[in-house]
Short mmCIF file of C-alpha atoms in Angstrom, two decimals:
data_model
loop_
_atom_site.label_atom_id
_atom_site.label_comp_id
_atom_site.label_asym_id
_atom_site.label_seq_id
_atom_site.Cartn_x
_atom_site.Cartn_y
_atom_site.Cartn_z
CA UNK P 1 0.00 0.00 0.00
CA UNK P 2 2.75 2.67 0.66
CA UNK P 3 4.13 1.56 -2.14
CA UNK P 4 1.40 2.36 -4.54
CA UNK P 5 0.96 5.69 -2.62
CA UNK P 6 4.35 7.13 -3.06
CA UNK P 7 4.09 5.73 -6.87
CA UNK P 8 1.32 8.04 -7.31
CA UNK P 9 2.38 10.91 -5.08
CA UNK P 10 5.39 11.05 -7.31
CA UNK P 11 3.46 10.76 -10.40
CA UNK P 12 1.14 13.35 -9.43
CA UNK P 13 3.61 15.47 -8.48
CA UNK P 14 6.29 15.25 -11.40
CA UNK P 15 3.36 15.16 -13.29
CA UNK P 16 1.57 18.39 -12.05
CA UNK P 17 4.53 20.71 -12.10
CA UNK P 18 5.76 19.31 -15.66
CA UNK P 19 1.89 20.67 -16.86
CA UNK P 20 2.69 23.70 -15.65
CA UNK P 21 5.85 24.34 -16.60
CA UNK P 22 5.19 23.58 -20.18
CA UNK P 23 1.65 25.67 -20.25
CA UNK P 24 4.00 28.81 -19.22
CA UNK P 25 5.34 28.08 -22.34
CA UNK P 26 2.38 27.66 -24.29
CA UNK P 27 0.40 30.51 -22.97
CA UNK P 28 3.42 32.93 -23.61
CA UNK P 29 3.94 31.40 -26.37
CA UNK P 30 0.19 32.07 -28.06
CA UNK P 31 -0.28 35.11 -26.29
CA UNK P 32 3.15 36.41 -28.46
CA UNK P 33 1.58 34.93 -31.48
CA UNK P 34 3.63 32.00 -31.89
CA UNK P 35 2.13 28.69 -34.01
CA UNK P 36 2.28 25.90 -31.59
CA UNK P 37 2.65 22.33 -32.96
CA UNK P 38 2.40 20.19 -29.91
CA UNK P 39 2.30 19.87 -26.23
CA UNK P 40 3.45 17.16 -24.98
CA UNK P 41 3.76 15.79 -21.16
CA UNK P 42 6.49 12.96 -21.18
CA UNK P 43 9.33 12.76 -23.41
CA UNK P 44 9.86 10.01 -26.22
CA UNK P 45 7.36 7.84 -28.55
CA UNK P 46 3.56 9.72 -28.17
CA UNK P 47 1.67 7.34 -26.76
CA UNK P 48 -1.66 9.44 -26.68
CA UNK P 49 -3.02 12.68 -28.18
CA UNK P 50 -6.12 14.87 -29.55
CA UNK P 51 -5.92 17.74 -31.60
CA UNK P 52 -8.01 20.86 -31.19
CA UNK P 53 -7.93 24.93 -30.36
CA UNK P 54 -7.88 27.05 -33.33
CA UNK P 55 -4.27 25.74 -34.64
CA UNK P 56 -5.52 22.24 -33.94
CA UNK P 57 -2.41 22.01 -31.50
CA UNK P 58 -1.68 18.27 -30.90
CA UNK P 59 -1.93 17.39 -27.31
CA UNK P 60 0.04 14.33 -26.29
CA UNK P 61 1.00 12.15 -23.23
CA UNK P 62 4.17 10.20 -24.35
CA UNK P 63 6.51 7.55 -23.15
CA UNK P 64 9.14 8.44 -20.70
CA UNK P 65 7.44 10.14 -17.84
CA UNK P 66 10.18 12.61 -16.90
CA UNK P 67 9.77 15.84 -17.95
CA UNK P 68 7.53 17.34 -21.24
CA UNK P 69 7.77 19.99 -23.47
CA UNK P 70 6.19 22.30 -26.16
CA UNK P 71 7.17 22.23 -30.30
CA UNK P 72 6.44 25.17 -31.80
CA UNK P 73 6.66 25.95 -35.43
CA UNK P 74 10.25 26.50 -35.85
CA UNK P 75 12.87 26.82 -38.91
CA UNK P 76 15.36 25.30 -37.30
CA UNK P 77 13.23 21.89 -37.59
CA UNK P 78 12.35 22.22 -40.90
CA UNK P 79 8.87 22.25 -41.20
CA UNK P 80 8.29 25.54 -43.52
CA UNK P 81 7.55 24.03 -47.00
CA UNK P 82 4.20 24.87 -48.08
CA UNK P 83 3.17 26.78 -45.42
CA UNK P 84 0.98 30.01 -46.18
CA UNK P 85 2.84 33.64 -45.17
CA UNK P 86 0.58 33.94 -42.29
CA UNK P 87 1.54 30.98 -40.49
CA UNK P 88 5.25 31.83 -41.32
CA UNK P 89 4.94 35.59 -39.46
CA UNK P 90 4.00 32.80 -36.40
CA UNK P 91 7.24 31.11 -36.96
CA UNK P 92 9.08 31.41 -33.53
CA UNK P 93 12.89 32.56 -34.80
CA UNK P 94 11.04 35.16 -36.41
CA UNK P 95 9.94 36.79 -33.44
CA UNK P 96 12.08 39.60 -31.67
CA UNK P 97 14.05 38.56 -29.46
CA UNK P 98 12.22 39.93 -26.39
CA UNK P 99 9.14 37.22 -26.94
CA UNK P 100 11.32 34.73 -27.27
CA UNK P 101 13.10 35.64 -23.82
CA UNK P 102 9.32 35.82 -22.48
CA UNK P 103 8.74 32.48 -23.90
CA UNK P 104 11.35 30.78 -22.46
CA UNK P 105 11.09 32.43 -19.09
CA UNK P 106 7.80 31.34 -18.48
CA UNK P 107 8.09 28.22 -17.82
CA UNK P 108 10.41 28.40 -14.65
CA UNK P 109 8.01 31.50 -13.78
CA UNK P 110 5.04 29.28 -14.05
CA UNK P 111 6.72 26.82 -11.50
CA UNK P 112 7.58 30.01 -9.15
CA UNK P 113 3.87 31.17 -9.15
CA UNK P 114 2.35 28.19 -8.51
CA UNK P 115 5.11 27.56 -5.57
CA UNK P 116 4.12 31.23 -4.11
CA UNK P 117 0.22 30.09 -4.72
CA UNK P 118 0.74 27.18 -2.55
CA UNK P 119 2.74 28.27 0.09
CA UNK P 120 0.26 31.63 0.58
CA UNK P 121 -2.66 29.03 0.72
CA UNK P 122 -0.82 27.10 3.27
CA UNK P 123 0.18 29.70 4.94
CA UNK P 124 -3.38 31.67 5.27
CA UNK P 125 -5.26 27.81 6.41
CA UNK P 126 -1.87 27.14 8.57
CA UNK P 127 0.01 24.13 9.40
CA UNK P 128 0.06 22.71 12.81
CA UNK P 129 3.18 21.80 13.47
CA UNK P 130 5.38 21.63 16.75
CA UNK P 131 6.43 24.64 18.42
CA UNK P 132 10.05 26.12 18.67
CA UNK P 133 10.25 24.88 22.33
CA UNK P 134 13.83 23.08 22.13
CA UNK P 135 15.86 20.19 23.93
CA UNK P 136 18.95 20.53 24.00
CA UNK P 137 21.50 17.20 24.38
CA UNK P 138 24.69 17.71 27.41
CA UNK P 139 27.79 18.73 26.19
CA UNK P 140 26.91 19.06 21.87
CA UNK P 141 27.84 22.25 20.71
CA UNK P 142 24.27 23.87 21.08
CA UNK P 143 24.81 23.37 24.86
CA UNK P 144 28.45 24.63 24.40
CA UNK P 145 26.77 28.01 22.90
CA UNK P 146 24.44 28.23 25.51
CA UNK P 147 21.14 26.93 24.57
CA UNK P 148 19.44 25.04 27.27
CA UNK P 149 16.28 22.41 27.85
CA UNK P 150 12.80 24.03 27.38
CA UNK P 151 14.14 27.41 26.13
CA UNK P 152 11.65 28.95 23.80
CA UNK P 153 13.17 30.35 20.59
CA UNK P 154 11.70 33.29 19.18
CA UNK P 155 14.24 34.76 16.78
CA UNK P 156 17.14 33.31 14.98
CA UNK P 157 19.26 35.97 12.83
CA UNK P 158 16.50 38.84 14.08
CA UNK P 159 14.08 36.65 12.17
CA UNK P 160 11.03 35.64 14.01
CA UNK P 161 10.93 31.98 14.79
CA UNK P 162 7.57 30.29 16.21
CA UNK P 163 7.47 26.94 15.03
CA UNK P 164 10.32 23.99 14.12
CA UNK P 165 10.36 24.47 10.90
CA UNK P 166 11.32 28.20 10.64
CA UNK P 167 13.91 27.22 13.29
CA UNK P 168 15.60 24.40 11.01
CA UNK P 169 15.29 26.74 8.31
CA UNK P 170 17.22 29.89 9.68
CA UNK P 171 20.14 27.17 11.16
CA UNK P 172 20.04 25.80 7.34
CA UNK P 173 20.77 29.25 5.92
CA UNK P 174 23.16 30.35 8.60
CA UNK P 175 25.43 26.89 7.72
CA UNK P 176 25.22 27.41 4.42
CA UNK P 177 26.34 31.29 4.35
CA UNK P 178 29.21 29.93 7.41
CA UNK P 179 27.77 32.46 9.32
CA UNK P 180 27.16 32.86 13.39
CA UNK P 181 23.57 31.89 14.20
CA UNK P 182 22.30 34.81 16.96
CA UNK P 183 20.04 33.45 18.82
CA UNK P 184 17.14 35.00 21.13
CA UNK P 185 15.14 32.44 23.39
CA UNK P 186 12.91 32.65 26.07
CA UNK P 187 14.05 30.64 28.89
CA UNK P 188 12.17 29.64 32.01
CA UNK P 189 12.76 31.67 35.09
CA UNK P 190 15.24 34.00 33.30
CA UNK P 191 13.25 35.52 30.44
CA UNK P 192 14.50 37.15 27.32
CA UNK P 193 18.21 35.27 26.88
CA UNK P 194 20.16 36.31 23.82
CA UNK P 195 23.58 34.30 22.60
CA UNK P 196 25.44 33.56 18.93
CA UNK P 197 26.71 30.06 17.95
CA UNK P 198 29.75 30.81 16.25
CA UNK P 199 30.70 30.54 12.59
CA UNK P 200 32.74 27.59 13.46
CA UNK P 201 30.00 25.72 15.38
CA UNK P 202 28.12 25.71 12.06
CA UNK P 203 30.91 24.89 9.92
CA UNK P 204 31.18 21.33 8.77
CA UNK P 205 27.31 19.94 9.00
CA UNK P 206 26.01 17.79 6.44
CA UNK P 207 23.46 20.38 4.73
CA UNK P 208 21.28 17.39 3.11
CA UNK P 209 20.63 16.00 7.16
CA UNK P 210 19.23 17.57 10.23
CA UNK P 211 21.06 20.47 10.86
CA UNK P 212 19.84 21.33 14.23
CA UNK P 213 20.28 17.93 15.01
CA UNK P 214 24.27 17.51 14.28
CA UNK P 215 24.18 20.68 16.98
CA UNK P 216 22.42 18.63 19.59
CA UNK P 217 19.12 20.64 19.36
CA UNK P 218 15.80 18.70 18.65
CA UNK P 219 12.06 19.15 19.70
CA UNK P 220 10.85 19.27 23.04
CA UNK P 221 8.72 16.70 24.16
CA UNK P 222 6.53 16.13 27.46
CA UNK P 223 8.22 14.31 30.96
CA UNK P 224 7.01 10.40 30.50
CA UNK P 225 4.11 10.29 31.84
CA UNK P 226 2.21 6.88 31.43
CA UNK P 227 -0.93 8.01 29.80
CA UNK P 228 -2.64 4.65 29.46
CA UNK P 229 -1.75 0.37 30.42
CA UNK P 230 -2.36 -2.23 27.95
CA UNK P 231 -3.60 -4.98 28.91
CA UNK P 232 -0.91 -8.57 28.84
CA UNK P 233 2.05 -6.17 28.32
CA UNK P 234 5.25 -5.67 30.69
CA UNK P 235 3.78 -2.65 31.88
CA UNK P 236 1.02 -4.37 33.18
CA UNK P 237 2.76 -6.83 34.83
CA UNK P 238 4.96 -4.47 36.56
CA UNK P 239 2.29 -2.59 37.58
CA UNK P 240 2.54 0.63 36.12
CA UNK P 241 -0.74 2.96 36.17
CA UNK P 242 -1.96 5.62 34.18
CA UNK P 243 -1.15 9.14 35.34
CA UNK P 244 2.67 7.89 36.72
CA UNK P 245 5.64 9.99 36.17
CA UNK P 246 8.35 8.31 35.11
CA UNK P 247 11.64 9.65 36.60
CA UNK P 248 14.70 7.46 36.59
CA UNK P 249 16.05 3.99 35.07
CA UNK P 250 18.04 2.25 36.99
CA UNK P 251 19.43 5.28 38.83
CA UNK P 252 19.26 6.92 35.83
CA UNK P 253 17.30 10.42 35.53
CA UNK P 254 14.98 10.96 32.38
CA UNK P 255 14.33 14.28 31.70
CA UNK P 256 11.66 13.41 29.00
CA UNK P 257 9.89 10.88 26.96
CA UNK P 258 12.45 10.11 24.10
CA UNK P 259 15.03 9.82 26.65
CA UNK P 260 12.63 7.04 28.55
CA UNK P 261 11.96 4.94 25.79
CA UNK P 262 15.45 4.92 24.60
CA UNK P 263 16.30 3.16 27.94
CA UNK P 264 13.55 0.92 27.75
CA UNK P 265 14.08 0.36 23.96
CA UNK P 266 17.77 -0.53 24.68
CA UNK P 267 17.19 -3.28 27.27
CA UNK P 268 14.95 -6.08 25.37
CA UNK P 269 14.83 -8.84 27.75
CA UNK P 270 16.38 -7.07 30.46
CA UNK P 271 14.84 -6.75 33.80
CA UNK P 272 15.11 -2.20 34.76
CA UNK P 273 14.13 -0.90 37.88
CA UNK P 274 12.02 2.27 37.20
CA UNK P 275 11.92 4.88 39.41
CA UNK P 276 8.36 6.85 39.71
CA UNK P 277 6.03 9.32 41.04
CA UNK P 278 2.08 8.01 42.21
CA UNK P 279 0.45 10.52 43.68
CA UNK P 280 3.09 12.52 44.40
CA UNK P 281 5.31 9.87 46.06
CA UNK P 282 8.22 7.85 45.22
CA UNK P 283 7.83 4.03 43.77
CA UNK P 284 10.05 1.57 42.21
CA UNK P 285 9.30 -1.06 40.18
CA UNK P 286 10.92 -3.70 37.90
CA UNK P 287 10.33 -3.67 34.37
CA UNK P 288 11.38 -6.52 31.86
CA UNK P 289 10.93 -5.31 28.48
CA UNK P 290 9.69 -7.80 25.83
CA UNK P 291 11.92 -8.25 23.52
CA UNK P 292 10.36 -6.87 19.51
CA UNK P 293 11.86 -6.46 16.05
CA UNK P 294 12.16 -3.03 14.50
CA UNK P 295 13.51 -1.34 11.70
CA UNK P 296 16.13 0.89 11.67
CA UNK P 297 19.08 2.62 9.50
CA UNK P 298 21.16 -0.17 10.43
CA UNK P 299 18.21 -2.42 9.17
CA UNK P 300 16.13 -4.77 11.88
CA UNK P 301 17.07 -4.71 14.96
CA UNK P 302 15.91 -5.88 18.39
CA UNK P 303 14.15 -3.22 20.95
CA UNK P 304 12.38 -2.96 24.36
CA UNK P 305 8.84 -2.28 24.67
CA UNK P 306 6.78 -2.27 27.62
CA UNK P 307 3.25 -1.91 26.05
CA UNK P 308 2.60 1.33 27.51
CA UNK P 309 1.43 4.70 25.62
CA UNK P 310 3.66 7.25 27.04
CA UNK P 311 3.05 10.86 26.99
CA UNK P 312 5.27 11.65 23.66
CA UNK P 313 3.89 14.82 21.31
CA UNK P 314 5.65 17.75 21.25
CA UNK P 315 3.85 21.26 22.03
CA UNK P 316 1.90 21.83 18.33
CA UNK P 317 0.64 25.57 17.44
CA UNK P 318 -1.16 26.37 14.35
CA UNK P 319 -0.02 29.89 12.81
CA UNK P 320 -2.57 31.02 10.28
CA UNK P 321 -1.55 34.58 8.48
CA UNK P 322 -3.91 37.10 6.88
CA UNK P 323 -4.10 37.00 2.87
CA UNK P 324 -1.96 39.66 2.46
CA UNK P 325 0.85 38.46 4.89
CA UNK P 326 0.09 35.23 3.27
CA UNK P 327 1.39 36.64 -0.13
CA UNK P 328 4.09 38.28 1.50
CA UNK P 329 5.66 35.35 3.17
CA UNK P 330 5.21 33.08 0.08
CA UNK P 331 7.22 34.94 -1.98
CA UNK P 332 9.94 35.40 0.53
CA UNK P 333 10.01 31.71 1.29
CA UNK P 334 10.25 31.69 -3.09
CA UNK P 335 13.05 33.75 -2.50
CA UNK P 336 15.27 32.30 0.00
CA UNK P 337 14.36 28.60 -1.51
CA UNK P 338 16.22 30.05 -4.52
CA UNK P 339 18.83 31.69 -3.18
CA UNK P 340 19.71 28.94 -1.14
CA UNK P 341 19.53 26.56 -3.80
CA UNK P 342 22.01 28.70 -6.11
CA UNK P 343 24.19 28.46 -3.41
CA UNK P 344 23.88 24.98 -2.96
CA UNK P 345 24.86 24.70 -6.42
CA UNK P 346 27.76 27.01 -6.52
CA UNK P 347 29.12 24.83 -3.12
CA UNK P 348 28.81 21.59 -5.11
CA UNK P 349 31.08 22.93 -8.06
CA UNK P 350 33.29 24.54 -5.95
CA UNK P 351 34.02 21.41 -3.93
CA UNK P 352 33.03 23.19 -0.72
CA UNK P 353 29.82 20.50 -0.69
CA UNK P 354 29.98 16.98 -1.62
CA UNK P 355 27.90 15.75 -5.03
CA UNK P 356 26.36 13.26 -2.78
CA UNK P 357 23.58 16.37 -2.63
CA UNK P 358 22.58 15.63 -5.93
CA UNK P 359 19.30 13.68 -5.63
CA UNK P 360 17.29 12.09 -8.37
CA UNK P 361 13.99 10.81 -8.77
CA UNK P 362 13.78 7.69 -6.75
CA UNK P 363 14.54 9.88 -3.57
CA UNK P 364 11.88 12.31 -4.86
CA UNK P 365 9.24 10.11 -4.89
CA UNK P 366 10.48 8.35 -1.45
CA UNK P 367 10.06 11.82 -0.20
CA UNK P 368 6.72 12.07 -2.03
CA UNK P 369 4.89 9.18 -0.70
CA UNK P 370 6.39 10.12 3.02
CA UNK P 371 4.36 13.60 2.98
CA UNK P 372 1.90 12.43 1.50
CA UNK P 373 1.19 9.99 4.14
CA UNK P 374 2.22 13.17 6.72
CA UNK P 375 -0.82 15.18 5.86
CA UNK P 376 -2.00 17.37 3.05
CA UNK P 377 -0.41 20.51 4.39
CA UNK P 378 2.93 18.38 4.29
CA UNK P 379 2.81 17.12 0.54
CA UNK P 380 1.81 20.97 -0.74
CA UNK P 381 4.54 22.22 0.94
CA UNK P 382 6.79 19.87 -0.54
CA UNK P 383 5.32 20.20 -4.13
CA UNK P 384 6.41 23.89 -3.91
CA UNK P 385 9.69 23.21 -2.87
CA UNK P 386 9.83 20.82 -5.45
CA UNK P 387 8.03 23.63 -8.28
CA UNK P 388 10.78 25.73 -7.21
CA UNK P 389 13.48 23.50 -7.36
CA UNK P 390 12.58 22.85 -10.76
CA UNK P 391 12.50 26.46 -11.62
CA UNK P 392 15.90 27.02 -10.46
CA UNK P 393 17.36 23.79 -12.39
CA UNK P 394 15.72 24.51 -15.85
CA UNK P 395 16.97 28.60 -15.11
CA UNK P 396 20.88 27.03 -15.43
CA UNK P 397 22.80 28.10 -18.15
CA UNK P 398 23.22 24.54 -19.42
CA UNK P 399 22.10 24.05 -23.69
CA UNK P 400 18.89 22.11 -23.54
CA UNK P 401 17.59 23.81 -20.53
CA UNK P 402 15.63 26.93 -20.95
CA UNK P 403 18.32 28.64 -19.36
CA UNK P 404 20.69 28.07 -21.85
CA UNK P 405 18.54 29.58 -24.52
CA UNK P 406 18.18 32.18 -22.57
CA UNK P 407 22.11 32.69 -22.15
CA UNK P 408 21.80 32.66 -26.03
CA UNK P 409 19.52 35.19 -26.16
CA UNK P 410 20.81 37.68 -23.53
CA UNK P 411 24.00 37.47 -26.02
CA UNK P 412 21.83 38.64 -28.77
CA UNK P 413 21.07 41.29 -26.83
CA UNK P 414 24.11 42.51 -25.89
CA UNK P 415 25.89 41.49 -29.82
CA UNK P 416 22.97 42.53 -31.80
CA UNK P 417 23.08 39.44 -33.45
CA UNK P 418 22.11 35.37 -32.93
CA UNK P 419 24.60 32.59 -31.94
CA UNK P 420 25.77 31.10 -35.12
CA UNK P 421 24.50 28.03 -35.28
CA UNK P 422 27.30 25.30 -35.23
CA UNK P 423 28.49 27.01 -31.95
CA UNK P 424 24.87 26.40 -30.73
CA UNK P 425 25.04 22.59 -32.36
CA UNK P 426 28.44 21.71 -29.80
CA UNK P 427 27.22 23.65 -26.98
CA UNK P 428 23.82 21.39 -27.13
CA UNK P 429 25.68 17.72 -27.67
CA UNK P 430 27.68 19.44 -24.42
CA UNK P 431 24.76 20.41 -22.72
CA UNK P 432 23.35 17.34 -23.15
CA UNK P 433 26.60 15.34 -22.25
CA UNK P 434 26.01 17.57 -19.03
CA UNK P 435 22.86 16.75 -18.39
CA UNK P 436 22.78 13.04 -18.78
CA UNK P 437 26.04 12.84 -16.09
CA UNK P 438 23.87 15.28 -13.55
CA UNK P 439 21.03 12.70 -14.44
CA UNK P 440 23.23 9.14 -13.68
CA UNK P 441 24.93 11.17 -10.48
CA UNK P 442 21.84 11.58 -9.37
CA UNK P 443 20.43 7.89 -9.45
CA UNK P 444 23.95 6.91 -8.22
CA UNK P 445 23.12 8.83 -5.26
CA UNK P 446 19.47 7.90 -4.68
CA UNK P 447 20.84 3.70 -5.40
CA UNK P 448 23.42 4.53 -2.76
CA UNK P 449 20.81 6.14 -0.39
CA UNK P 450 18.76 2.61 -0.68
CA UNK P 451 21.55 0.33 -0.16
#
């Protein structure tokens, strides 16, 4: 079942954006008067199509999934003989070169509007999601800097932070520039707390993981509290009872729920003595954890589990913003998604981050079908990152990507006259020597990522 899910959460999404892309095209496209041939989602053998509209444009689903694209009436194809002189004013070389520029453009604008569409809807329902209440783990380098259990954090680089995910962002950027992070929290029983994690804190994380993480900073969660007993379970048998705090394991303080089951989860088999509080006094009981398979990076391994539903979920707050801030905040999240992709990029050839960022399409659909089983709110936000991802990409100045036309064009500008062809013949069988060693990189990566 999760298997046909993420199939067609991938396919929906790859599928949706590709639409998109290719009716910026097409709209632009007729709206500067250009002929169009055929519009075609998928790449290869047409597999599919109608004709119809007033040029009786063909309309095709074809072969190979990835990707799409729109033929217009061009010279450079070929396709001229016989036609009437109307129909060759509609010819797309013969268009100035600012429509051709708009042409091009559109289609990685039609992926950035639809990405600031999304995220203002998303942003104007809101997304629950867990609050920027933070643990902190003993002696990693966010405890080094200062950060502390239960502090709130409200700003991060004077940008307001109230839930996770704007936290993990503003760490993300502030690695990636190898800049300090200043922090501002709210701590209890002290107040307003400001410190910086320095430059060299940051320096070093793997940008593709969980930042905040590698500096020892993850979401708060409740103190264990046993919230309810099932029945035949080691719990049970130990006598545990709803509404007990759990405080220590074997000697051992626990602070809060994660840090409780991991010392349950790490003694399958294993009788623990498990210090509590009933009713506001002290009891200790022995606890032998049945012994369970589980999966895990390192594949399936054995855990502890006492059949007991412990008080886990983080504080969630919903932040719902008014159209207009809606708007605003989309497009700056548009932004900075671009900005720090770019840089991303310019890392990678540099050396400064590995190529094992380079991800492909099986880990975009893993990622696909694991939002999509999140939540709505999840699987739009990550078909905007993904719309805008795209955008970037196809805006590189690689031949075969619009961006590389567009380099061609910007050069007209600036000459006064077009690339001469053969140079534009080797820079395509480059660009497409390019592209096909991004593309095998890529599934290299996402194979590696599976085994």
């Amino acid at each position: 079942m999760n298997f046909l899910q993420t199939v067609l959460a991938f396919a929906f999404c790859l599928g949706s954006l590709v639409t998109i892309h290719e009716l910026g095209h097409y709209l632009v496209a007729r709206w500067c008067g250009v002929k169009v041939l055929r519009f075609s989602v998928g790449m290869g053998k047409v597999v599919w199509s109608r004709r119809f509209g007033p040029d009786q444009t063909e309309w095709a689903i074809s072969a190979l999934p990835l990707g799409g694209y729109v033929k217009m009436l061009d010279a450079r194809e070929g396709e001229l003989a016989g036609l009437p002189e109307a129909d060759l004013q509609r010819e797309f070389t013969r268009q100035n070169v600012w429509k051709r520029i708009a042409i091009v453009a559109a289609g990685p604008l039609a992926n950035f509007l639809i990405a600031i569409l999304l995220y203002a809807g998303l942003f104007m329902h809101g997304v629950e999601e867990p609050s920027s209440k933070i643990s902190v783990q003993a002696d990693a380098k966010a405890w080094q800097a200062g950060l502390r259990n239960n502090d709130v954090v409200v700003a991060v680089n004077e940008q307001p932070v109230r839930v996770w995910s704007e936290l993990r962002w503003q760490f993300v950027q502030s690695a990636i520039d190898k800049h300090a992070a200043r922090v501002a929290v709210e701590r209890p029983g002290q107040g307003h707390v400001s410190l910086t994690l320095p430059a060299e804190l940051l320096a070093g994380l793997n940008l593709e993981g969980d930042v905040p993480g590698q500096l020892g900073i993850g979401v708060a969660r409740p103190p264990p509290v046993v919230l309810q007993v099932l029945p035949g379970g080691a719990a049970e048998r130990a006598g545990l009872l709803a509404g007990d705090l759990l405080v220590a394991v074997d000697g051992v303080a626990v602070g809060d729920s994660p840090a409780f089951i991991d010392r349950i989860r790490a003694a399958p088999g294993q009788a623990v003595l498990v210090t509590l509080q009933r009713a506001g006094q002290p009891v200790t009981v022995s606890v032998v954890p049945e012994a369970a398979q589980a999966k895990s990076g390192k594949g399936t391994v054995t855990v502890g589990k006492i059949n007991a539903e412990i008080a886990n979920r983080p504080d969630m707050i919903k932040v719902a913003s008014s159209p207009v801030a809606a708007l605003v905040k989309a497009v700056q999240r548009v932004w900075e998604t671009c900005t720090m992709t770019l840089k991303m990029i310019a890392k990678m050839v540099t050396g400064e981050v590995s190529l094992k960022n380079v991800t492909g399409p099986i880990t975009i659909a893993d990622y696909a079908g694991q939002t999509a089983r999140m939540g709505m709110e999840y699987y739009l936000s990550f078909i905007a990152f993904i719309s805008i991802s795209l955008g970037v990409m196809n805006l590189l100045p690689i031949p075969v990507l619009d961006g590389g036309h567009l380099l061609y064009y910007s050069l007209e500008v600036l000459t006064g006259r077009s690339v001469p062809e053969r140079v534009g013949e080797i820079a395509q069988r480059l660009g497409m020597g390019l592209l096909l060693t991004l593309m095998l990189l890529a599934v290299f990566n996402d194979v590696a990522r599976l085994l």
